């Protein structure tokens, strides 16, 4: 079965030929050049998602969703060091009193951040985050899974096996292996955790027909459906009554406490989501806003 999770990355900037640039006292963003401080004056604009260096306490940090988005357009101006750099106008250039913790964190995170390869494919690790790797991926036409040290491209949240509290991101703690998972399909699993169990009825309902493809519903769980799926080459989304194949947890719109599983409460529709890509959305919820007052958490959805 093909287990490709197709949803645009929120927590990592996957722009073709983008270049990392830091905002003074804030996170690092990957934008199209020529960037400020290089040969140009380009800086992150409002709602640009951070590529690295996001952590609580930054001007761009949104606690509700545990991620960073630029709260305003940054401008290219002279920094405290005398060099040109990106600055939020409402903050203004900081004084020259030595590097701040934010600057140090941004520099370290930028150095450690994994390079996002053009053409990489998102693949989930069972019970964990999603990683963008070079294929052929497990569940598709190959057996590739994230290796130790790989940084999650989406669905990262506190409490996951890969979550690193000090870095405030998810990093694969070991090599994931391609093996049969709870649905009967092939998927990536951390060997120390082993495939998760699923009761017989849930397996029957969640497995679906051979050849199903995993697709996420924005802000919700992941479902394995017959394609062509939304965000790929089609517009198929989970329909009411579909049982989630993975990423189910309490608190989601689809979570059924009595059954202890996630079941689509309504037909999801294929529409443009906050990242600009096409994705499945519950009509009663509508696409989540990418605005300064709300953003994506990075949950397993």
XYZ file of C-alpha atoms in Angstrom:
301
model
C 0.000 0.000 0.000
C 1.090 3.495 -0.661
C 1.406 5.444 2.589
C 2.364 8.883 1.347
C 1.184 11.722 3.540
C 0.480 14.608 1.186
C 0.082 17.926 2.933
C 2.167 21.055 2.580
C 4.786 21.523 5.222
C 3.978 24.113 7.908
C 6.869 23.937 10.201
C 9.635 23.764 7.471
C 9.978 26.130 4.549
C 10.196 24.022 1.413
C 10.536 26.804 -1.161
C 12.610 26.015 -4.229
C 16.067 27.557 -3.866
C 15.014 29.485 -0.761
C 17.738 30.978 1.448
C 17.775 31.072 5.252
C 17.741 34.548 6.789
C 17.318 35.466 10.460
C 15.177 38.251 11.887
C 16.990 40.031 14.709
C 15.860 38.648 18.057
C 13.598 36.128 16.356
C 13.618 32.926 14.328
C 15.109 32.002 10.952
C 13.076 31.972 7.751
C 13.736 30.456 4.323
C 12.756 32.967 1.615
C 13.432 33.721 -2.019
C 16.507 35.927 -2.471
C 18.351 38.165 -2.892
C 18.193 38.337 0.894
C 19.035 41.231 3.184
C 22.660 41.091 4.242
C 23.619 39.323 1.053
C 23.260 41.110 -2.266
C 19.711 42.288 -1.718
C 17.107 43.527 0.748
C 14.572 40.714 0.973
C 13.203 39.861 4.426
C 10.387 37.610 5.693
C 6.880 38.984 5.258
C 3.917 38.630 7.596
C 2.724 34.989 8.053
C 5.963 33.479 6.705
C 6.595 30.221 8.608
C 9.894 29.864 10.452
C 12.336 27.310 9.040
C 14.465 27.079 12.192
C 15.096 28.673 15.587
C 11.471 28.770 16.750
C 10.933 28.671 20.518
C 8.639 30.113 23.198
C 9.227 33.771 23.987
C 10.029 34.942 20.462
C 7.917 37.720 18.867
C 6.748 35.257 16.207
C 5.893 32.404 18.584
C 2.251 31.303 18.873
C 1.783 29.259 22.056
C -1.574 27.823 20.988
C 0.014 26.068 18.032
C 3.616 25.750 19.254
C 5.119 27.263 16.114
C 6.430 30.550 14.702
C 5.029 32.809 11.965
C 6.294 36.318 11.220
C 3.841 38.718 12.933
C 4.681 41.597 10.564
C 6.802 42.405 7.532
C 10.483 42.517 8.512
C 12.624 45.323 7.040
C 16.263 45.387 5.954
C 18.200 47.906 8.070
C 21.492 48.402 9.886
C 21.828 46.160 12.944
C 23.705 46.744 16.189
C 26.750 45.038 14.647
C 26.857 47.589 11.832
C 25.846 44.986 9.252
C 22.548 44.958 7.370
C 19.902 42.556 8.634
C 16.177 41.890 8.912
C 14.336 43.649 11.745
C 10.707 43.884 12.822
C 9.841 47.615 12.626
C 7.829 47.434 15.853
C 10.944 46.166 17.655
C 13.654 48.257 15.992
C 17.371 47.331 15.902
C 18.643 46.011 19.250
C 21.556 47.587 21.083
C 25.080 46.178 20.847
C 25.412 44.425 24.194
C 26.585 41.002 23.098
C 24.631 38.225 21.404
C 21.202 37.543 22.858
C 19.935 34.051 23.710
C 17.568 34.368 20.773
C 20.436 35.066 18.374
C 22.470 32.181 19.717
C 19.501 29.821 19.498
C 18.766 30.953 15.948
C 22.384 30.427 14.910
C 22.531 26.963 16.458
C 19.170 25.918 15.035
C 20.082 27.222 11.598
C 23.299 25.212 11.643
C 21.565 22.052 12.852
C 18.471 22.303 10.663
C 18.224 19.598 8.050
C 18.414 20.695 4.447
C 15.128 20.129 2.709
C 15.779 18.354 -0.573
C 13.720 19.336 -3.585
C 11.486 16.424 -4.490
C 11.452 14.836 -1.019
C 8.308 12.951 0.007
C 6.478 13.166 3.327
C 6.245 9.901 5.252
C 4.871 9.375 8.753
C 6.436 7.299 11.502
C 3.739 5.377 13.351
C 2.700 7.249 16.479
C 5.140 10.044 15.729
C 5.744 12.990 13.407
C 6.082 13.281 9.622
C 9.424 13.552 7.834
C 10.269 14.603 4.283
C 12.820 12.176 2.850
C 14.185 11.068 -0.482
C 12.201 8.130 -1.824
C 11.229 5.525 -2.705
C 9.450 5.669 0.644
C 8.066 2.832 2.726
C 4.469 2.124 1.818
C 4.955 3.535 -1.652
C 7.235 1.692 -4.028
C 10.129 1.282 -1.620
C 11.253 0.854 1.967
C 12.840 4.187 2.873
C 12.114 5.596 6.334
C 13.533 8.525 8.358
C 16.967 7.884 9.860
C 18.307 9.000 13.233
C 18.777 12.777 13.293
C 16.173 13.541 10.626
C 14.132 16.635 11.515
C 10.343 16.442 11.240
C 8.763 18.443 8.442
C 5.336 18.547 10.111
C 3.062 17.039 12.794
C 5.596 17.698 15.573
C 4.200 18.243 19.064
C 5.277 17.815 22.646
C 4.790 14.320 23.994
C 5.977 12.516 20.874
C 8.865 10.051 21.086
C 10.946 12.304 18.809
C 10.145 15.598 20.544
C 13.218 17.487 21.773
C 12.175 20.037 24.379
C 15.470 21.910 24.362
C 15.361 22.410 20.592
C 11.548 22.669 20.497
C 11.331 20.399 17.482
C 11.116 16.708 16.605
C 14.270 14.804 15.679
C 14.200 11.084 14.873
C 15.835 9.390 17.900
C 16.660 6.223 15.956
C 16.421 4.791 12.457
C 12.808 3.952 11.613
C 12.180 0.641 9.854
C 9.648 -0.321 7.192
C 7.351 -3.035 8.552
C 3.718 -4.089 8.712
C 1.750 -1.697 10.947
C -1.561 -2.004 12.775
C -3.671 -1.469 9.641
C -1.983 -4.331 7.819
C -0.173 -1.944 5.500
C 3.564 -1.292 5.404
C 4.734 1.765 7.328
C 7.673 3.311 9.167
C 8.094 2.235 12.795
C 10.662 2.954 15.497
C 12.088 -0.495 16.398
C 12.223 0.326 20.112
C 8.478 1.023 20.034
C 7.344 -1.721 17.670
C 4.108 -1.666 15.634
C 1.130 -0.427 17.637
C -1.813 -2.738 18.188
C -5.309 -2.167 16.881
C -8.418 -4.153 17.706
C -9.775 -6.420 14.966
C -12.813 -4.271 14.165
C -10.732 -1.120 13.811
C -8.304 -2.913 11.514
C -11.148 -4.024 9.285
C -12.643 -0.552 9.132
C -9.394 1.373 8.795
C -7.565 -0.808 6.314
C -9.889 -0.187 3.396
C -9.107 -1.616 -0.012
C -5.692 -2.529 -1.282
C -3.925 0.481 -2.748
C -5.363 3.081 -0.364
C -3.301 6.202 0.264
C -2.923 8.117 3.516
C -4.244 11.677 3.468
C -4.570 14.097 6.385
C -7.566 16.255 7.226
C -6.428 19.700 8.334
C -6.295 19.886 12.119
C -7.385 16.270 12.417
C -6.227 12.683 11.897
C -4.950 10.757 8.868
C -7.151 8.445 6.808
C -6.297 5.777 4.223
C -8.611 6.164 1.229
C -8.783 5.174 -2.411
C -7.181 7.841 -4.610
C -6.523 9.988 -6.463
C -6.291 11.950 -3.219
C -6.564 15.684 -2.659
C -3.171 17.337 -2.832
C -1.877 14.651 -5.161
C -3.398 14.330 -8.614
C -7.010 14.350 -7.507
C -9.596 15.649 -5.053
C -10.535 12.645 -2.930
C -10.946 13.181 0.820
C -12.282 11.034 3.687
C -16.060 10.726 3.857
C -18.274 10.583 6.929
C -17.741 7.363 8.857
C -14.192 6.723 7.652
C -11.983 5.413 10.468
C -8.586 7.067 10.892
C -5.583 4.947 9.948
C -3.167 6.925 12.137
C -2.555 10.163 14.089
C -5.735 9.745 16.150
C -5.738 11.288 19.630
C -8.191 12.696 22.127
C -9.182 16.286 21.497
C -9.465 15.973 17.726
C -12.748 16.846 16.010
C -13.113 13.239 14.855
C -12.231 11.592 18.172
C -14.914 9.261 19.518
C -14.359 8.723 23.234
C -16.734 5.768 23.513
C -15.010 3.906 20.694
C -11.558 5.304 21.534
C -10.804 6.000 17.900
C -11.246 8.713 15.290
C -14.129 8.567 12.834
C -14.742 11.290 10.240
C -17.822 13.196 11.508
C -18.609 14.628 8.072
C -17.389 14.509 4.490
C -14.088 16.362 4.145
C -13.650 18.594 1.095
C -10.595 19.366 -1.022
C -9.812 23.085 -0.867
C -6.955 25.533 -0.534
C -5.521 25.457 2.992
C -3.478 27.946 5.006
C -0.205 27.017 3.334
C -1.582 27.746 -0.141
C -1.615 24.061 -1.082
C -4.717 21.934 -1.635
C -5.765 19.784 1.315
C -8.725 18.047 2.946
C -10.836 20.202 5.268
C -13.990 19.625 7.297
C -16.515 22.186 5.910
C -17.895 22.963 9.373
C -14.386 23.940 10.461
C -13.225 25.647 7.280
C -9.562 26.185 6.327
C -7.494 27.345 9.301
C -6.194 30.872 9.061
C -2.505 31.632 8.657
C -3.018 34.975 10.367
C -1.159 36.433 13.305
C -3.930 35.423 15.693
C -3.954 31.781 14.647
C -1.637 29.287 13.053
C -0.852 25.615 12.727
C 0.296 23.593 15.707
C 2.078 20.926 13.903
C -0.118 18.216 15.370
C -0.350 14.948 13.597
C -2.755 16.174 10.999
